[in-house]
Amino acid sequence: MQSLGDPSAVRKSVLPNGIRVLTEAVPQFTSATLGLWVENGSAYEPPELNGISHFLEHIFFKGTERRTAKDIAESIDAVGGILNAFTGKEYTCYYAKVLREDLPLALDVLSDLFLNSTFAEEEIERERGVILSEISESEDTPDDHIHVVFDRAFWPGHPLSLPITGTAQTVSAMRREHFVQFMRERYRPDRVIICAAGAVDHDWLVDQIGQAFAGLEGTTPRVNLAQAEAKPSLSLIERELEQVQMVLGVPGLSNVDDRRYAAYVMNTALGGGMSSRLFQEVREKRGKAYTISSFLASFHHTGYLAVNAGLGAESVVEVIEVVRDELQKLARSGLEAGELARAKSQIKGTILLSLESSESRMSRIAKNEMYFGRNIEPAAVAEAITNVSHDDVVGVARELFSDRMGVALLGDVADVKIDESMLSPC
């Protein structure tokens, strides 16, 4: 396998106020991606403020003491760069990708957003309308909304069950003082990670960040999240649609579980591409779904493995039975030698391809820091994937597929009849 990078390329420094700065220098790149990560997302929100992390992400771009919203957009557009942000259940990231000579500009813009956003009342109201439209659009997009339906049913009452965007009710109730207070509590240096990958000099970046963020102080109050208890159930949402959207899942592994590599391999073989078991059986052999795949959703302390598909109402029962049968086969017999080798090769190829992107590199080192507190080199991941055995896959499959499956269906499901016995894979 070709080289997966120089282990000495990733460097870490901790500023006096607690901000962690990590870089991965790739001298041959002409670009760099800089990301400001906050270990905060929808899982850390009280129910009445569900969606505030995502709302906050939006209004960061609506003006600072030095820049208008238009100034912010034009500053990076003018150099051909990318400026964006995203919110997850456990983190929020603000990032910019620029040419190497424009990295000082990217840092200036991102630090300005982070430290000097004004949260003007009129901008909050304007963006509230944008987010309410985003929520409505998601609800009108079945293949997106089905995941919200599944999460709510799978972890009832836990913050992980709540949508990242919040709801129309919670977003409508948020006021400027909520954002200011949330920033004071959650956006403290001990929860901030600043990462850069590509054409970047570590010592220069540490010096610049140290100057820009010297005034940010304090620590974040500890949030003791209750253990998410999965309660797999059957959720049928009737809606007039051309297709039924389905998510079927079982309790899975956390991001830091030692068995995650075996789960990666198993998931790839199950539904990780056109050659996977589910795609071949459901789409190619039976023609029962246009799309079908499986995925792992993993967090600090929990996770799930799920299958999602778009299919006709008349095929729902058959496809659930096929998925159940495939899970049973994995728990009973694991993977054939060719499947095992193919899944490993597919994952390692994905790792190699990701190294061509400064965004992917930046994201990888940030998530390693958040979840492991250390860098895990791509070569180490590739080696762990190589070492996954048939018995490892069987062991994970038997544990994960010993529980009841949760199923969420959205569409014309009034006449769909599902026997509860179908939801027990083993």
CSV table of N, CA, C and O in Angstrom, one decimal, residues 51 54 58 63 67 92 114 117 119 122 125 140 154 212 228 235 262 264 276 300-301 304 355 358 378 401 411:
chain,number,residue,atom,x,y,z
A,51,GLY,N,-31.6,23.3,18.8
A,51,GLY,CA,-31.3,24.0,17.6
A,51,GLY,C,-30.5,25.3,17.7
A,51,GLY,O,-30.1,25.9,16.8
A,54,HIS,N,-27.0,25.3,15.9
A,54,HIS,CA,-27.1,25.5,14.5
A,54,HIS,C,-27.5,26.9,14.2
A,54,HIS,O,-27.0,27.5,13.3
A,58,HIS,N,-25.3,30.0,12.1
A,58,HIS,CA,-25.8,30.9,11.0
A,58,HIS,C,-25.5,32.3,11.3
A,58,HIS,O,-25.0,33.1,10.4
A,63,GLY,N,-22.4,39.5,10.5
A,63,GLY,CA,-21.8,40.8,10.8
A,63,GLY,C,-21.0,40.8,12.1
A,63,GLY,O,-21.4,40.2,13.1
A,67,ARG,N,-16.9,44.0,10.2
A,67,ARG,CA,-17.4,43.5,8.8
A,67,ARG,C,-18.9,43.4,8.8
A,67,ARG,O,-19.5,42.8,9.8
A,92,THR,N,-19.4,21.7,16.4
A,92,THR,CA,-19.7,22.7,15.4
A,92,THR,C,-18.4,23.1,14.8
A,92,THR,O,-17.4,23.3,15.5
A,114,PHE,N,-15.7,34.6,15.1
A,114,PHE,CA,-15.8,33.9,16.4
A,114,PHE,C,-15.8,34.8,17.6
A,114,PHE,O,-16.5,34.5,18.6
A,117,SER,N,-18.7,38.8,16.6
A,117,SER,CA,-20.0,38.8,16.0
A,117,SER,C,-20.9,39.7,16.9
A,117,SER,O,-20.9,39.6,18.1
A,119,PHE,N,-24.4,39.9,16.7
A,119,PHE,CA,-25.8,39.3,16.9
A,119,PHE,C,-26.8,40.4,16.9
A,119,PHE,O,-27.6,40.5,17.8
A,122,GLU,N,-31.9,42.6,14.1
A,122,GLU,CA,-32.5,42.5,12.8
A,122,GLU,C,-32.0,41.3,12.0
A,122,GLU,O,-32.7,40.7,11.3
A,125,GLU,N,-33.6,38.1,13.4
A,125,GLU,CA,-34.9,37.9,12.9
A,125,GLU,C,-34.9,37.4,11.4
A,125,GLU,O,-35.7,36.6,11.0
A,140,ASP,N,-40.1,18.6,4.1
A,140,ASP,CA,-40.6,18.3,2.8
A,140,ASP,C,-39.7,17.5,1.9
A,140,ASP,O,-40.0,17.2,0.8
A,154,PHE,N,-35.8,6.3,18.3
A,154,PHE,CA,-34.7,5.4,18.7
A,154,PHE,C,-34.2,5.7,20.1
A,154,PHE,O,-33.9,4.8,20.9
A,212,ALA,N,-4.6,36.4,18.4
A,212,ALA,CA,-6.0,36.7,18.1
A,212,ALA,C,-6.9,36.3,19.2
A,212,ALA,O,-7.9,37.0,19.5
A,228,ALA,N,-27.5,7.3,26.6
A,228,ALA,CA,-28.6,7.2,25.7
A,228,ALA,C,-29.1,5.7,25.7
A,228,ALA,O,-28.3,4.8,25.3
A,235,SER,N,-42.1,2.9,13.8
A,235,SER,CA,-42.7,4.2,13.6
A,235,SER,C,-43.2,4.3,12.2
A,235,SER,O,-42.4,4.2,11.2
A,262,ALA,N,-13.8,-3.5,13.0
A,262,ALA,CA,-14.6,-4.7,12.6
A,262,ALA,C,-16.0,-4.2,12.1
A,262,ALA,O,-16.5,-4.7,11.1
A,264,TYR,N,-16.6,-1.2,10.8
A,264,TYR,CA,-16.4,-0.5,9.5
A,264,TYR,C,-16.5,-1.6,8.4
A,264,TYR,O,-17.1,-1.4,7.4
A,276,SER,N,-22.1,-4.1,-2.5
A,276,SER,CA,-22.5,-4.6,-1.1
A,276,SER,C,-23.6,-5.6,-1.2
A,276,SER,O,-24.4,-5.7,-2.2
A,300,HIS,N,-19.9,9.9,21.2
A,300,HIS,CA,-18.9,9.6,22.2
A,300,HIS,C,-19.2,8.3,23.0
A,300,HIS,O,-18.3,7.6,23.3
A,301,HIS,N,-20.5,8.1,23.3
A,301,HIS,CA,-20.8,7.0,24.2
A,301,HIS,C,-21.8,5.9,23.6
A,301,HIS,O,-22.1,5.0,24.2
A,304,TYR,N,-25.4,3.7,16.4
A,304,TYR,CA,-26.3,2.7,15.8
A,304,TYR,C,-25.8,2.4,14.4
A,304,TYR,O,-25.1,3.1,13.8
A,355,LEU,N,-6.8,11.7,1.5
A,355,LEU,CA,-5.6,12.4,1.8
A,355,LEU,C,-5.3,13.4,0.7
A,355,LEU,O,-4.4,14.3,0.8
A,358,SER,N,-7.4,18.8,1.6
A,358,SER,CA,-7.0,19.5,2.8
A,358,SER,C,-8.2,19.6,3.8
A,358,SER,O,-8.0,19.6,5.0
A,378,PRO,N,-3.4,7.8,9.4
A,378,PRO,CA,-4.1,7.0,8.5
A,378,PRO,C,-3.5,5.6,8.3
A,378,PRO,O,-4.2,4.6,8.1
A,401,PHE,N,-26.6,-7.5,16.4
A,401,PHE,CA,-27.8,-8.0,15.9
A,401,PHE,C,-28.6,-9.0,16.8
A,401,PHE,O,-29.4,-9.8,16.4
A,411,GLY,N,-44.3,7.7,4.3
A,411,GLY,CA,-44.9,7.6,3.0
A,411,GLY,C,-46.3,7.0,3.0
A,411,GLY,O,-47.0,7.1,4.0
